[in-house]
Short mmCIF file of C-alpha atoms in Angstrom, two decimals:
data_model
loop_
_atom_site.label_atom_id
_atom_site.label_comp_id
_atom_site.label_asym_id
_atom_site.label_seq_id
_atom_site.Cartn_x
_atom_site.Cartn_y
_atom_site.Cartn_z
CA MET A 1 4.42 -21.73 -27.04
CA LYS A 2 7.45 -19.78 -25.95
CA LYS A 3 6.48 -16.85 -28.22
CA ILE A 4 2.94 -16.84 -26.78
CA SER A 5 4.32 -16.78 -23.25
CA ILE A 6 6.59 -13.86 -24.14
CA LYS A 7 3.66 -11.94 -25.67
CA ILE A 8 1.45 -12.58 -22.62
CA PHE A 9 4.26 -11.46 -20.31
CA SER A 10 4.85 -8.34 -22.45
CA VAL A 11 1.14 -7.43 -22.39
CA LEU A 12 0.93 -7.92 -18.63
CA ALA A 13 4.10 -5.88 -18.11
CA LEU A 14 2.69 -3.10 -20.30
CA ILE A 15 -0.60 -3.12 -18.37
CA PHE A 16 1.33 -2.95 -15.09
CA ILE A 17 3.44 -0.02 -16.30
CA VAL A 18 0.37 1.90 -17.54
CA LEU A 19 -1.49 1.30 -14.27
CA PHE A 20 1.55 2.30 -12.24
CA ILE A 21 1.93 5.54 -14.21
CA LEU A 22 -1.77 6.36 -13.89
CA THR A 23 -1.83 5.72 -10.17
CA ASN A 24 1.64 6.94 -9.32
CA ARG A 25 0.99 10.64 -8.74
CA GLY A 26 -2.38 11.62 -10.20
CA TYR A 27 -6.03 11.79 -9.17
CA ILE A 28 -6.69 8.11 -9.92
CA GLY A 29 -4.00 7.11 -7.45
CA TYR A 30 -5.52 9.42 -4.86
CA LEU A 31 -8.91 7.70 -5.21
CA ILE A 32 -7.35 4.26 -4.90
CA HIS A 33 -4.89 4.98 -2.10
CA PRO A 34 -5.05 8.53 -0.65
CA LEU A 35 -2.36 10.02 1.53
CA PRO A 36 -2.68 9.22 5.23
CA PHE A 37 -3.38 12.23 7.45
CA ASP A 38 -4.30 14.20 4.32
CA GLY A 39 -6.28 16.93 6.09
CA PRO A 40 -7.46 19.53 5.38
CA TYR A 41 -5.88 21.39 8.29
CA SER A 42 -6.43 24.86 9.66
CA GLY A 43 -5.83 26.93 12.77
CA MET A 44 -4.01 29.97 14.16
CA VAL A 45 -0.33 30.81 14.58
CA LEU A 46 0.15 32.79 17.81
CA ASP A 47 2.94 34.33 19.85
CA ALA A 48 3.42 32.05 22.87
CA SER A 49 4.30 35.01 25.12
CA THR A 50 1.60 37.52 24.17
CA GLY A 51 -1.07 35.39 22.48
CA LYS A 52 -1.09 37.82 19.53
CA PRO A 53 -1.50 36.42 15.99
CA ILE A 54 1.59 36.02 13.83
CA ALA A 55 1.18 37.03 10.18
CA GLY A 56 3.41 35.63 7.45
CA ALA A 57 4.24 32.37 9.21
CA LYS A 58 4.97 29.46 6.86
CA ILE A 59 3.21 26.17 7.55
CA VAL A 60 4.50 23.06 5.76
CA ALA A 61 2.94 19.58 5.76
CA THR A 62 5.26 16.84 4.49
CA TRP A 63 4.47 13.25 3.56
CA GLY A 64 7.35 10.83 3.02
CA CYS A 65 5.97 8.02 0.83
CA TRP A 66 7.52 4.59 0.29
CA ASP A 67 6.86 2.50 -2.81
CA PHE A 68 9.16 -0.28 -1.61
CA PRO A 69 9.19 -2.30 1.63
CA TYR A 70 12.54 -0.78 2.58
CA PRO A 71 12.59 3.03 3.07
CA HIS A 72 14.69 5.27 0.81
CA ILE A 73 14.20 3.04 -2.23
CA ALA A 74 11.59 4.25 -4.77
CA ASP A 75 10.36 6.81 -2.24
CA TYR A 76 9.05 10.32 -2.87
CA VAL A 77 7.87 13.35 -0.92
CA VAL A 78 4.59 15.28 -1.09
CA TYR A 79 4.41 18.85 0.24
CA ALA A 80 1.52 21.17 1.02
CA HIS A 81 2.01 24.62 2.50
CA ALA A 82 0.23 27.80 3.57
CA ILE A 83 1.07 31.30 4.86
CA SER A 84 -0.76 32.73 7.86
CA ASP A 85 -2.79 35.90 7.19
CA GLU A 86 -2.86 39.14 9.22
CA LYS A 87 -5.07 37.42 11.80
CA GLY A 88 -2.67 34.49 12.11
CA HIS A 89 -5.07 32.10 10.37
CA TYR A 90 -3.86 29.38 8.02
CA GLU A 91 -5.44 26.57 6.00
CA ILE A 92 -3.77 23.62 4.28
CA LYS A 93 -5.90 21.97 1.62
CA ARG A 94 -6.03 18.22 1.02
CA PRO A 95 -3.40 17.20 -1.60
CA LYS A 96 -4.79 15.10 -4.45
CA ARG A 97 -1.92 12.63 -4.32
CA ARG A 98 -1.67 9.01 -3.34
CA GLY A 99 0.27 7.63 -0.40
CA GLY A 100 3.17 5.21 -0.68
CA TRP A 101 2.18 1.62 -1.32
CA PHE A 102 4.32 0.56 1.64
CA GLY A 103 3.51 3.39 4.02
CA GLY A 104 5.58 6.44 4.95
CA ASN A 105 5.67 9.24 7.48
CA PHE A 106 4.03 12.60 8.11
CA SER A 107 5.31 15.83 9.68
CA PHE A 108 3.92 19.33 10.16
CA ASP A 109 6.25 22.31 10.65
CA VAL A 110 5.66 26.00 11.33
CA TYR A 111 8.22 28.77 10.80
CA ALA A 112 8.15 32.53 11.42
CA LYS A 113 10.93 35.12 11.53
CA GLY A 114 11.99 35.87 15.08
CA TYR A 115 10.50 32.66 16.51
CA LEU A 116 11.65 29.12 17.21
CA SER A 117 10.13 26.71 14.71
CA ALA A 118 7.50 24.22 15.86
CA GLY A 119 7.30 20.69 14.51
CA TYR A 120 4.72 17.92 14.92
CA TYR A 121 4.91 14.30 13.82
CA ILE A 122 2.84 11.15 14.15
CA ALA A 123 4.38 8.87 16.75
CA THR A 124 4.31 5.13 16.02
CA LYS A 125 5.71 2.06 17.75
CA ASN A 126 8.82 2.32 15.57
CA SER A 127 9.27 6.07 16.05
CA SER A 128 12.42 7.06 17.85
CA LYS A 129 12.12 9.72 20.52
CA PRO A 130 13.37 13.07 19.14
CA GLN A 131 16.53 14.44 20.69
CA PRO A 132 16.09 17.75 22.54
CA TYR A 133 17.06 20.64 20.28
CA PRO A 134 16.89 24.17 21.71
CA PHE A 135 16.28 25.94 18.39
CA SER A 136 12.88 24.35 17.81
CA THR A 137 10.06 22.55 19.58
CA ILE A 138 9.05 19.05 18.48
CA THR A 139 5.76 17.48 19.57
CA PRO A 140 4.75 13.82 18.96
CA LEU A 141 1.04 13.17 18.30
CA SER A 142 -0.94 9.92 18.24
CA LYS A 143 -3.33 11.47 15.72
CA PHE A 144 -3.41 14.78 13.91
CA PRO A 145 -6.24 17.23 14.71
CA ALA A 146 -8.12 18.96 11.90
CA VAL A 147 -7.75 22.26 13.76
CA LEU A 148 -4.36 23.02 15.30
CA ASP A 149 -3.43 26.32 16.95
CA VAL A 150 0.35 26.71 17.05
CA ARG A 151 2.09 28.87 19.65
CA LEU A 152 5.60 29.88 18.68
CA LYS A 153 8.21 30.91 21.23
CA PRO A 154 10.08 34.19 20.60
CA ALA A 155 13.65 33.33 19.58
CA ILE A 156 15.72 36.15 21.08
CA PRO A 157 15.44 35.17 24.81
CA VAL A 158 16.41 31.59 23.94
CA LEU A 159 19.28 32.66 21.66
CA LEU A 160 20.73 34.99 24.28
CA ARG A 161 20.72 32.11 26.77
CA LEU A 162 22.37 29.79 24.22
CA LEU A 163 25.26 32.25 23.76
CA LYS A 164 26.41 30.88 27.15
CA SER A 165 25.90 27.21 26.18
CA GLN A 166 28.70 24.70 26.76
CA LYS A 167 28.23 23.48 23.18
CA THR A 168 30.26 25.46 20.65
CA THR A 169 27.83 24.69 17.81
CA TYR A 170 24.91 26.06 19.83
CA ARG A 171 26.78 29.27 20.70
CA LEU A 172 27.77 29.83 17.08
CA ARG A 173 24.31 29.19 15.65
CA ALA A 174 22.72 31.43 18.25
CA ALA A 175 25.15 34.24 17.41
CA LYS A 176 24.52 33.96 13.65
CA TRP A 177 20.77 33.85 14.17
CA LEU A 178 20.88 36.99 16.33
CA VAL A 179 22.87 38.76 13.61
CA GLY A 180 20.18 37.82 11.09
CA LEU A 181 17.54 39.28 13.41
CA GLY A 182 19.54 42.50 13.81
CA TYR A 183 20.15 41.94 17.53
CA ILE A 184 23.83 42.76 18.14
CA ASN A 185 25.77 42.98 21.41
CA SER A 186 29.35 42.36 22.51
CA ASP A 187 28.58 38.73 23.43
CA VAL A 188 27.46 38.01 19.86
CA VAL A 189 30.64 39.49 18.40
CA ASN A 190 32.85 37.65 20.91
CA VAL A 191 31.26 34.28 20.08
CA LEU A 192 31.86 34.85 16.35
CA ILE A 193 35.48 35.90 16.94
CA ALA A 194 36.10 32.83 19.13
CA SER A 195 34.71 30.61 16.35
CA LEU A 196 37.22 32.04 13.86
CA LYS A 197 40.08 31.33 16.26
CA ASN A 198 39.01 27.75 16.98
CA ASN A 199 38.10 26.45 13.49
CA ARG A 200 41.15 25.74 11.40
CA GLU A 201 41.53 22.27 9.93
CA SER A 202 38.72 20.41 8.18
CA ASN A 203 36.88 21.30 4.99
CA GLU A 204 33.70 21.65 7.06
CA ASP A 205 35.45 24.20 9.27
CA LYS A 206 36.28 26.21 6.15
CA TRP A 207 32.57 26.72 5.47
CA ILE A 208 31.88 27.48 9.14
CA ARG A 209 34.57 30.15 9.07
CA ALA A 210 33.24 31.62 5.81
CA SER A 211 29.68 31.93 7.16
CA THR A 212 31.05 33.41 10.40
CA VAL A 213 33.00 36.00 8.44
CA ARG A 214 29.82 36.92 6.54
CA ALA A 215 28.00 37.39 9.85
CA LEU A 216 30.74 39.77 11.05
CA SER A 217 30.49 41.62 7.76
CA GLN A 218 26.75 42.09 8.35
CA ILE A 219 27.47 43.58 11.78
CA GLY A 220 29.86 46.12 10.28
CA HIS A 221 31.07 48.88 12.63
CA ASP A 222 30.26 46.99 15.84
CA ALA A 223 32.46 44.07 14.70
CA ARG A 224 35.67 46.14 14.51
CA ALA A 225 37.14 44.06 17.38
CA ALA A 226 37.34 41.21 14.85
CA LEU A 227 39.66 43.12 12.46
CA PRO A 228 42.96 41.81 13.96
CA VAL A 229 41.70 38.22 13.73
CA LEU A 230 40.53 38.68 10.13
CA GLU A 231 43.84 40.28 9.13
CA ASN A 232 45.80 37.41 10.73
CA MET A 233 43.68 34.92 8.78
CA LEU A 234 44.78 36.58 5.54
CA ARG A 235 48.40 35.83 6.51
CA GLU A 236 47.77 32.09 6.72
CA GLU A 237 49.75 30.18 4.11
CA LYS A 238 47.06 27.69 3.12
CA ILE A 239 43.89 29.76 2.99
CA ASP A 240 41.07 28.89 0.64
CA LYS A 241 40.49 31.42 -2.16
CA TYR A 242 36.77 31.62 -1.41
CA LEU A 243 37.44 32.23 2.29
CA ARG A 244 40.06 34.86 1.44
CA LEU A 245 37.55 36.74 -0.69
CA GLU A 246 34.97 36.66 2.14
CA ILE A 247 37.55 37.99 4.60
CA GLU A 248 38.62 40.81 2.30
CA ARG A 249 35.00 41.84 1.79
CA ALA A 250 34.34 41.76 5.55
CA ILE A 251 37.41 43.88 6.37
CA LYS A 252 36.42 46.43 3.74
CA LYS A 253 32.83 46.55 5.03
CA ILE A 254 33.85 46.89 8.70
CA ASP A 255 36.44 49.55 7.86
CA SER A 256 33.96 51.50 5.74
CA ASP A 257 31.26 51.41 8.42
CA SER A 258 33.77 52.45 11.09
CA GLU A 259 34.85 55.49 9.05
CA ASN A 260 31.23 56.52 8.50
CA ASN A 261 30.55 56.29 12.25
CA ASN A 262 33.51 58.53 13.15
#
């Protein structure tokens, strides 16, 4: 009797495993339990200031799926993305994937160089209100429209304003972003120099300083006011080897650019 029970249990377990595998990610699972808010979605990506279409914007739809009552256990993520064409048009096709057996979440994000990102999410009773973040716009929706036109705000006016923010992290991120966009002025350089002077202790600060040094290196000739600070950093007794290498490269790059501009 015991052997029969074990065999029955083994057969049932095998059937469960096979069914789980078949329905876990493939087309069968999609037919049984499709993703919520699965689209398809389309629309235009436009400049919020001029109304002109933005080509090359990246649109990403993300489904967080839960296969267990408690989130972050046996969960997985499904992505679908598109790139806007020369007319700013995009289309995200319906993914042939199933949703989590115990629910999940959905978000929709749009990115384009030179613009603040725009994010949308489905608001539920348990959704927490997003904290204001000046580098992106976040919009809660009760339902997701099949056609969504996204208007992105130009980044430079916002970044220039954030250079004067009371929050050090905002000033630093704004300065680095402006460097990446090729927009350089004395305020940008001064914010980066101040960051090097203020960050000294933690391991996290080491990476902040390294990325700040790289930003100054990108600026080149116009960052020559940072040379005394960079040279003083090299004299520090306990300086990380990786950071030292970044500083040496930056000094060489700034010096080289300065000579070429003379």
